[in-house]
Short mmCIF file of C-alpha atoms in Angstrom, two decimals:
data_model
loop_
_atom_site.label_atom_id
_atom_site.label_comp_id
_atom_site.label_asym_id
_atom_site.label_seq_id
_atom_site.Cartn_x
_atom_site.Cartn_y
_atom_site.Cartn_z
CA HIS A 1 -78.79 14.75 2.05
CA THR A 2 -79.22 18.31 3.31
CA GLY A 3 -75.47 18.88 3.37
CA THR A 4 -75.12 17.62 -0.22
CA ILE A 5 -77.81 20.00 -1.44
CA THR A 6 -76.15 22.89 0.40
CA LEU A 7 -72.70 22.18 -1.04
CA PHE A 8 -74.18 21.81 -4.52
CA ALA A 9 -76.00 25.12 -4.17
CA LEU A 10 -72.81 26.85 -2.96
CA LEU A 11 -70.90 25.44 -5.95
CA ILE A 12 -73.55 26.77 -8.33
CA ILE A 13 -73.40 30.21 -6.68
CA LEU A 14 -69.58 30.28 -6.92
CA VAL A 15 -69.41 29.21 -10.58
CA THR A 16 -72.26 31.55 -11.53
CA GLY A 17 -70.58 34.49 -9.80
CA ILE A 18 -67.25 33.88 -11.56
CA LEU A 19 -68.88 33.50 -14.98
CA TYR A 20 -71.07 36.54 -14.40
CA ALA A 21 -68.12 38.71 -13.33
CA SER A 22 -66.00 37.67 -16.32
CA ARG A 23 -68.78 38.01 -18.88
CA TYR A 24 -70.01 41.30 -17.45
CA GLN A 25 -66.49 42.70 -17.54
CA GLU A 26 -66.25 41.85 -21.24
CA TRP A 27 -69.68 43.36 -21.92
CA LEU A 28 -68.74 46.50 -20.02
CA ILE A 29 -65.50 47.03 -21.93
CA ASP A 30 -67.07 46.24 -25.32
CA ALA A 31 -69.94 48.61 -24.61
CA ARG A 32 -67.51 51.38 -23.65
CA VAL A 33 -65.48 50.77 -26.81
CA ARG A 34 -68.59 50.95 -29.01
CA SER A 35 -69.69 54.10 -27.20
CA LEU A 36 -66.32 55.74 -27.75
CA VAL A 37 -66.31 54.85 -31.46
CA ALA A 38 -69.85 56.22 -31.84
CA GLN A 39 -68.79 59.39 -30.06
CA GLY A 40 -65.82 59.62 -32.42
CA ASP A 41 -68.14 59.37 -35.43
CA ILE A 42 -70.19 62.26 -34.06
CA VAL A 43 -67.07 64.34 -33.44
CA ALA A 44 -65.77 63.56 -36.95
CA GLU A 45 -69.05 64.67 -38.51
CA PHE A 46 -69.00 67.85 -36.43
CA VAL A 47 -65.43 68.69 -37.47
CA ALA A 48 -66.18 67.92 -41.12
CA ASP A 49 -69.22 70.20 -41.08
CA ARG A 50 -67.10 73.04 -39.66
CA ALA A 51 -64.38 72.63 -42.29
CA SER A 52 -63.78 75.72 -44.41
CA GLY A 53 -61.88 76.45 -47.63
CA GLY A 54 -61.88 78.17 -51.01
CA LEU A 55 -62.02 77.39 -54.70
CA ASP A 56 -58.94 76.10 -56.51
CA ARG A 57 -59.17 77.19 -60.15
CA ARG A 58 -57.23 75.09 -62.64
CA ARG A 59 -57.16 74.90 -66.44
CA ASP A 60 -57.26 71.83 -68.58
CA ASP A 61 -55.78 72.60 -72.03
CA ASN A 62 -57.25 69.44 -73.54
CA ALA A 63 -60.84 70.35 -72.57
CA ASP A 64 -63.35 72.52 -74.35
CA ASP A 65 -63.38 76.25 -73.79
CA ASP A 66 -66.49 76.01 -71.63
CA THR A 67 -64.92 73.40 -69.33
CA LYS A 68 -61.35 74.69 -69.30
CA ALA A 69 -61.94 76.36 -65.94
CA ILE A 70 -62.09 73.59 -63.35
CA GLU A 71 -63.13 74.58 -59.83
CA GLN A 72 -62.26 72.39 -56.81
CA MET A 73 -63.20 73.09 -53.21
CA LEU A 74 -60.20 72.91 -50.88
CA LEU A 75 -61.38 72.10 -47.35
CA ASP A 76 -59.39 72.76 -44.20
CA ILE A 77 -60.06 72.16 -40.48
CA ASN A 78 -60.56 75.45 -38.68
CA PRO A 79 -59.37 75.19 -35.02
CA GLN A 80 -61.33 78.28 -33.94
CA ALA A 81 -64.55 76.90 -35.40
CA ILE A 82 -64.35 73.48 -33.74
CA ALA A 83 -62.76 74.42 -30.39
CA PRO A 84 -66.01 75.32 -28.53
CA GLY A 85 -67.79 72.16 -29.65
CA ILE A 86 -64.78 69.92 -28.87
CA ALA A 87 -64.41 71.45 -25.39
CA LYS A 88 -68.14 71.10 -24.65
CA THR A 89 -68.23 67.46 -25.78
CA ALA A 90 -65.10 66.57 -23.80
CA ARG A 91 -66.44 68.30 -20.69
CA LYS A 92 -69.72 66.38 -20.78
CA THR A 93 -68.30 62.97 -21.66
CA GLY A 94 -64.99 63.15 -19.79
CA THR A 95 -63.22 61.99 -22.98
CA ARG A 96 -60.05 63.48 -24.34
CA ILE A 97 -60.47 64.51 -27.98
CA ARG A 98 -57.61 65.34 -30.34
CA ILE A 99 -57.94 66.35 -33.97
CA TYR A 100 -55.17 65.77 -36.52
CA THR A 101 -54.70 66.79 -40.13
CA VAL A 102 -53.91 64.35 -42.91
CA ASP A 103 -50.18 64.71 -42.23
CA GLY A 104 -50.51 63.98 -38.51
CA THR A 105 -50.29 67.56 -37.27
CA GLU A 106 -52.38 68.22 -34.19
CA VAL A 107 -55.09 70.82 -34.71
CA THR A 108 -56.64 70.93 -31.26
CA ASP A 109 -56.63 69.03 -27.97
CA SER A 110 -59.56 69.10 -25.57
CA SER A 111 -57.30 68.67 -22.54
CA ALA A 112 -55.51 71.90 -23.42
CA LEU A 113 -58.81 73.71 -23.99
CA LEU A 114 -60.31 72.55 -20.71
CA LYS A 115 -57.11 73.16 -18.78
CA GLU A 116 -57.04 76.75 -19.89
CA SER A 117 -60.64 77.26 -18.85
CA LYS A 118 -60.06 75.30 -15.61
CA THR A 119 -63.26 73.35 -16.09
CA LEU A 120 -61.76 69.89 -15.84
CA GLN A 121 -60.59 68.74 -12.43
CA VAL A 122 -59.56 65.11 -12.22
CA GLU A 123 -59.68 63.90 -8.65
CA GLU A 124 -56.91 61.54 -7.70
CA PRO A 125 -58.21 58.46 -5.83
CA ASP A 126 -57.07 57.85 -2.28
CA TRP A 127 -54.61 55.08 -1.51
CA LEU A 128 -57.28 52.49 -0.65
CA LYS A 129 -59.27 53.13 -3.78
CA SER A 130 -56.08 53.18 -5.82
CA LEU A 131 -55.03 49.83 -4.34
CA LEU A 132 -58.42 48.29 -5.08
CA MET A 133 -58.30 49.63 -8.62
CA ARG A 134 -54.87 48.07 -9.13
CA ILE A 135 -56.12 44.73 -7.86
CA SER A 136 -59.22 44.96 -10.04
CA SER A 137 -57.13 45.99 -13.06
CA ALA A 138 -55.14 42.79 -12.77
CA PHE A 139 -58.27 40.87 -13.77
CA VAL A 140 -59.10 43.05 -16.79
CA ARG A 141 -58.68 41.30 -20.09
CA ASP A 142 -55.27 41.55 -21.76
CA SER A 143 -54.64 44.98 -23.25
CA ASP A 144 -53.69 45.65 -26.86
CA GLY A 145 -50.38 47.21 -25.81
CA PRO A 146 -48.97 50.10 -23.78
CA TYR A 147 -50.27 53.64 -24.06
CA ARG A 148 -47.74 56.47 -24.20
CA GLU A 149 -48.26 60.16 -24.76
CA MET A 150 -46.59 61.35 -27.98
CA PRO A 151 -45.46 64.89 -28.92
CA ARG A 152 -48.19 67.13 -30.28
CA ALA A 153 -46.79 67.21 -33.80
CA ASN A 154 -46.39 63.45 -33.90
CA GLY A 155 -49.94 62.14 -34.35
CA MET A 156 -48.72 59.48 -36.77
CA SER A 157 -47.08 57.73 -33.79
CA TYR A 158 -50.50 56.46 -32.71
CA ASP A 159 -51.66 53.31 -34.48
CA GLU A 160 -55.24 54.50 -34.20
CA VAL A 161 -54.41 57.77 -35.97
CA ASN A 162 -52.58 55.90 -38.75
CA ALA A 163 -55.58 53.63 -39.25
CA ALA A 164 -57.97 56.59 -39.26
CA LEU A 165 -55.85 58.46 -41.83
CA SER A 166 -56.06 55.38 -44.02
CA GLY A 167 -59.85 55.61 -43.87
CA GLU A 168 -60.59 52.96 -41.22
CA ALA A 169 -61.72 53.37 -37.62
CA LEU A 170 -59.62 51.54 -35.02
CA SER A 171 -60.13 51.07 -31.29
CA ALA A 172 -57.99 49.40 -28.62
CA VAL A 173 -57.73 48.86 -24.86
CA ARG A 174 -54.26 49.94 -23.73
CA THR A 175 -52.32 50.15 -20.46
CA THR A 176 -50.69 53.30 -19.11
CA GLU A 177 -47.40 53.44 -17.23
CA ASN A 178 -49.19 53.28 -13.86
CA GLN A 179 -51.06 50.15 -14.97
CA ARG A 180 -54.34 51.92 -15.64
CA HIS A 181 -56.43 50.96 -18.65
CA VAL A 182 -57.56 53.43 -21.29
CA ILE A 183 -59.69 52.95 -24.38
CA VAL A 184 -58.35 54.60 -27.51
CA ALA A 185 -60.35 55.12 -30.72
CA GLY A 186 -59.23 56.68 -33.97
CA VAL A 187 -61.94 57.81 -36.43
CA PRO A 188 -61.39 59.29 -39.92
CA ILE A 189 -62.82 62.75 -40.65
CA MET A 190 -64.48 62.62 -44.07
CA ARG A 191 -66.47 65.09 -46.12
CA ASP A 192 -67.77 64.35 -49.59
CA SER A 193 -65.58 61.20 -49.66
CA LYS A 194 -62.52 63.33 -48.99
CA LEU A 195 -60.24 62.65 -46.04
CA LEU A 196 -59.72 65.78 -43.94
CA GLY A 197 -57.92 64.28 -40.96
CA ALA A 198 -58.44 62.03 -37.95
CA ALA A 199 -60.05 62.27 -34.53
CA LEU A 200 -58.36 60.49 -31.63
CA LEU A 201 -60.51 59.85 -28.54
CA THR A 202 -59.20 58.43 -25.27
CA THR A 203 -60.91 57.75 -21.99
CA GLN A 204 -59.56 59.08 -18.72
CA GLY A 205 -56.78 56.92 -17.22
CA GLY A 206 -58.42 54.46 -14.86
CA GLU A 207 -61.98 55.20 -15.95
CA ILE A 208 -62.60 51.67 -17.17
CA ASP A 209 -60.81 50.31 -14.08
CA GLU A 210 -63.10 52.33 -11.82
CA LEU A 211 -66.19 51.10 -13.66
CA ILE A 212 -65.03 47.50 -13.30
CA LEU A 213 -64.14 48.16 -9.65
CA LYS A 214 -67.65 49.43 -8.94
CA GLU A 215 -69.15 46.33 -10.49
CA ARG A 216 -66.78 44.06 -8.61
CA LEU A 217 -67.66 45.83 -5.37
CA SER A 218 -71.31 45.23 -6.15
CA ILE A 219 -70.53 41.56 -6.70
CA LEU A 220 -68.51 41.59 -3.48
CA ARG A 221 -71.50 42.94 -1.57
CA VAL A 222 -73.63 40.16 -2.98
CA ALA A 223 -70.89 37.68 -2.06
CA LEU A 224 -70.83 38.99 1.51
CA ILE A 225 -74.58 38.60 1.75
CA CYS A 226 -74.22 35.05 0.43
CA PHE A 227 -71.43 34.45 2.93
CA PHE A 228 -73.61 35.44 5.89
CA VAL A 229 -76.46 33.37 4.49
CA ILE A 230 -74.09 30.40 4.19
CA VAL A 231 -72.85 30.93 7.74
CA GLY A 232 -76.44 31.01 8.96
CA ILE A 233 -77.25 27.83 7.05
CA SER A 234 -74.10 26.19 8.44
CA LEU A 235 -75.06 27.08 12.01
CA MET A 236 -78.56 25.79 11.38
CA LEU A 237 -77.16 22.54 9.97
CA ALA A 238 -74.78 22.23 12.90
CA ALA A 239 -77.67 22.65 15.33
CA SER A 240 -79.96 20.26 13.47
CA ILE A 241 -77.43 17.59 12.44
CA ALA A 242 -74.11 17.80 14.25
CA SER A 243 -75.56 18.41 17.71
CA PRO A 244 -77.95 15.39 17.68
CA LEU A 245 -75.20 13.14 16.33
CA ARG A 246 -72.87 14.35 19.05
CA SER A 247 -75.44 13.59 21.76
CA ILE A 248 -75.97 10.08 20.33
CA ALA A 249 -72.20 9.46 20.30
CA ILE A 250 -71.79 10.67 23.90
CA ALA A 251 -74.67 8.47 25.09
CA ALA A 252 -73.18 5.44 23.29
CA GLU A 253 -69.81 6.00 25.02
CA ARG A 254 -71.52 6.20 28.42
CA ILE A 255 -73.47 3.01 27.81
CA GLN A 256 -70.27 1.26 26.72
CA LYS A 257 -68.69 2.07 30.08
CA ASN A 258 -71.80 1.38 32.17
CA LEU A 259 -74.31 -1.18 30.93
CA SER A 260 -76.94 0.02 33.39
CA LEU A 261 -77.33 3.25 31.33
CA ARG A 262 -78.77 1.46 28.33
CA GLY A 263 -81.95 3.53 28.39
CA GLU A 264 -80.17 6.87 28.04
CA LEU A 265 -80.00 7.00 24.23
CA PRO A 266 -81.58 10.29 23.10
CA GLU A 267 -84.88 10.23 21.26
CA PHE A 268 -86.03 12.52 18.45
CA PRO A 269 -89.66 11.57 17.92
CA ASP A 270 -90.51 14.74 15.99
CA ARG A 271 -87.84 14.26 13.33
CA VAL A 272 -88.59 12.36 10.14
CA ASP A 273 -85.17 12.82 8.52
CA GLU A 274 -82.06 10.63 8.72
CA ILE A 275 -81.34 11.71 12.33
CA GLY A 276 -84.81 10.62 13.44
CA LYS A 277 -84.46 7.31 11.59
CA LEU A 278 -81.04 6.73 13.16
CA SER A 279 -82.38 7.37 16.65
CA LYS A 280 -85.40 5.10 16.10
CA THR A 281 -83.11 2.36 14.77
CA LEU A 282 -80.48 2.58 17.52
CA ARG A 283 -82.89 2.24 20.44
CA PRO A 284 -84.46 -1.09 19.39
CA MET A 285 -81.07 -2.37 18.31
CA ASN A 286 -79.69 -1.48 21.75
CA GLU A 287 -82.59 -3.20 23.48
CA ALA A 288 -82.19 -6.33 21.33
CA LEU A 289 -78.47 -6.52 22.16
CA TYR A 290 -79.14 -6.22 25.88
CA LYS A 291 -81.81 -8.91 25.71
CA ARG A 292 -79.35 -11.25 24.07
CA ILE A 293 -76.80 -10.44 26.73
CA GLU A 294 -79.39 -11.13 29.44
CA ARG A 295 -80.32 -14.46 27.87
CA SER A 296 -76.69 -15.48 27.52
CA GLU A 297 -75.96 -14.99 31.24
CA PRO A 298 -78.26 -17.80 32.56
CA PHE A 299 -77.20 -19.99 29.64
CA ALA A 300 -73.56 -19.51 30.62
CA ALA A 301 -74.44 -20.30 34.24
CA ASP A 302 -76.23 -23.50 33.16
CA VAL A 303 -73.27 -24.54 31.02
CA ALA A 304 -70.85 -23.86 33.89
CA HIS A 305 -73.03 -25.92 36.23
CA GLU A 306 -73.28 -28.83 33.81
CA LEU A 307 -69.50 -28.79 33.35
CA LYS A 308 -68.73 -28.43 37.03
CA ASN A 309 -70.50 -31.58 38.29
CA PRO A 310 -68.68 -34.20 36.11
CA LEU A 311 -65.37 -32.37 36.47
CA THR A 312 -65.76 -32.48 40.26
CA SER A 313 -66.49 -36.19 40.11
CA VAL A 314 -63.46 -36.82 37.83
CA ARG A 315 -61.22 -34.84 40.13
CA SER A 316 -62.46 -36.69 43.23
CA ALA A 317 -61.97 -40.08 41.59
CA ALA A 318 -58.53 -39.13 40.29
CA GLU A 319 -57.43 -37.96 43.75
CA THR A 320 -58.75 -41.14 45.39
CA LEU A 321 -57.26 -43.53 42.86
CA PRO A 322 -53.71 -43.61 44.35
CA LEU A 323 -55.13 -44.40 47.79
CA VAL A 324 -57.15 -47.52 46.97
CA ARG A 325 -55.62 -50.95 47.70
CA THR A 326 -57.88 -53.47 46.08
CA GLU A 327 -58.10 -54.02 42.35
CA GLU A 328 -61.86 -53.97 42.51
CA ASP A 329 -61.93 -50.45 43.98
CA ARG A 330 -59.34 -49.28 41.45
CA LYS A 331 -61.45 -50.64 38.59
CA HIS A 332 -64.54 -48.90 40.01
CA LEU A 333 -62.79 -45.52 40.16
CA ILE A 334 -61.49 -45.91 36.62
CA ASP A 335 -65.00 -46.72 35.37
CA THR A 336 -66.30 -43.63 37.16
CA ILE A 337 -63.67 -41.40 35.56
CA GLN A 338 -64.41 -42.76 32.09
CA SER A 339 -68.16 -42.32 32.61
CA ASP A 340 -67.78 -38.71 33.80
CA VAL A 341 -65.45 -37.93 30.85
CA LYS A 342 -68.06 -39.26 28.40
CA ARG A 343 -70.74 -37.30 30.24
#
């Protein structure tokens, strides 16, 4: 009963841990994707606010004289105006931010800005951490495709940029060449319902893998604690169940070889579980068996005695029969044999 409860509890812990790890991984990735898209919206609003331009004066010959002069504001993304804000945001969030115009031309790249100022230093993980990250990455949900760096003037090569330039935000989880996962988000840059360009945000290679690794290590620590608890419970069960059963089995083998040791069955008077019930049941059963054996011994002796007397008489008469000479003596011996046989 105790062992069944323990195994059932261990099964619940195992299934719960697997479900928790899988669900938490999905929550973690989805939360990071939503965070990156929200960050992209903020960056797009910032870039749109810093857009500059002039008036485009056109004439409409079919309009009235007062409305023949049509003025339209032409907006353009100013790299010098947005560079400080892009660099500051990228430095604080650790996200790479690239801004493209409507034709896919790159305006600015936070990695280039931070590299020039030497403010971003990405620490390469050691071999053990890298190995663990690779193992952990194998259990990340399927990516949306490979991630490859494109030339600066080729922003249209990114699906996320294409979607953003069509007016829709798009995000994806992709895999780099070294099997690291990155989250990519493309957000359109709009101002007064006019498309100015697109913002492409990507996480650092392996950032999501490291986050998942940290969570899996936390789960592993919990699993190790559970393992030691299980080992402790197993040792306790071995001491409370296996050891008494072993002592009962050893005593039964000794009694089987030597009937005089019938009183050596171990007792567990303080136990009220199955082991105590087994011990209390075996001792009276053992005593009852020995009492039956003791009663059968005199009975067998009585039966042997009752069989021995007539058989001795039959044997004596049969041995004497060939030696008699008179018919009367022969008839007497035959009657004796028949009487003893009936007896």
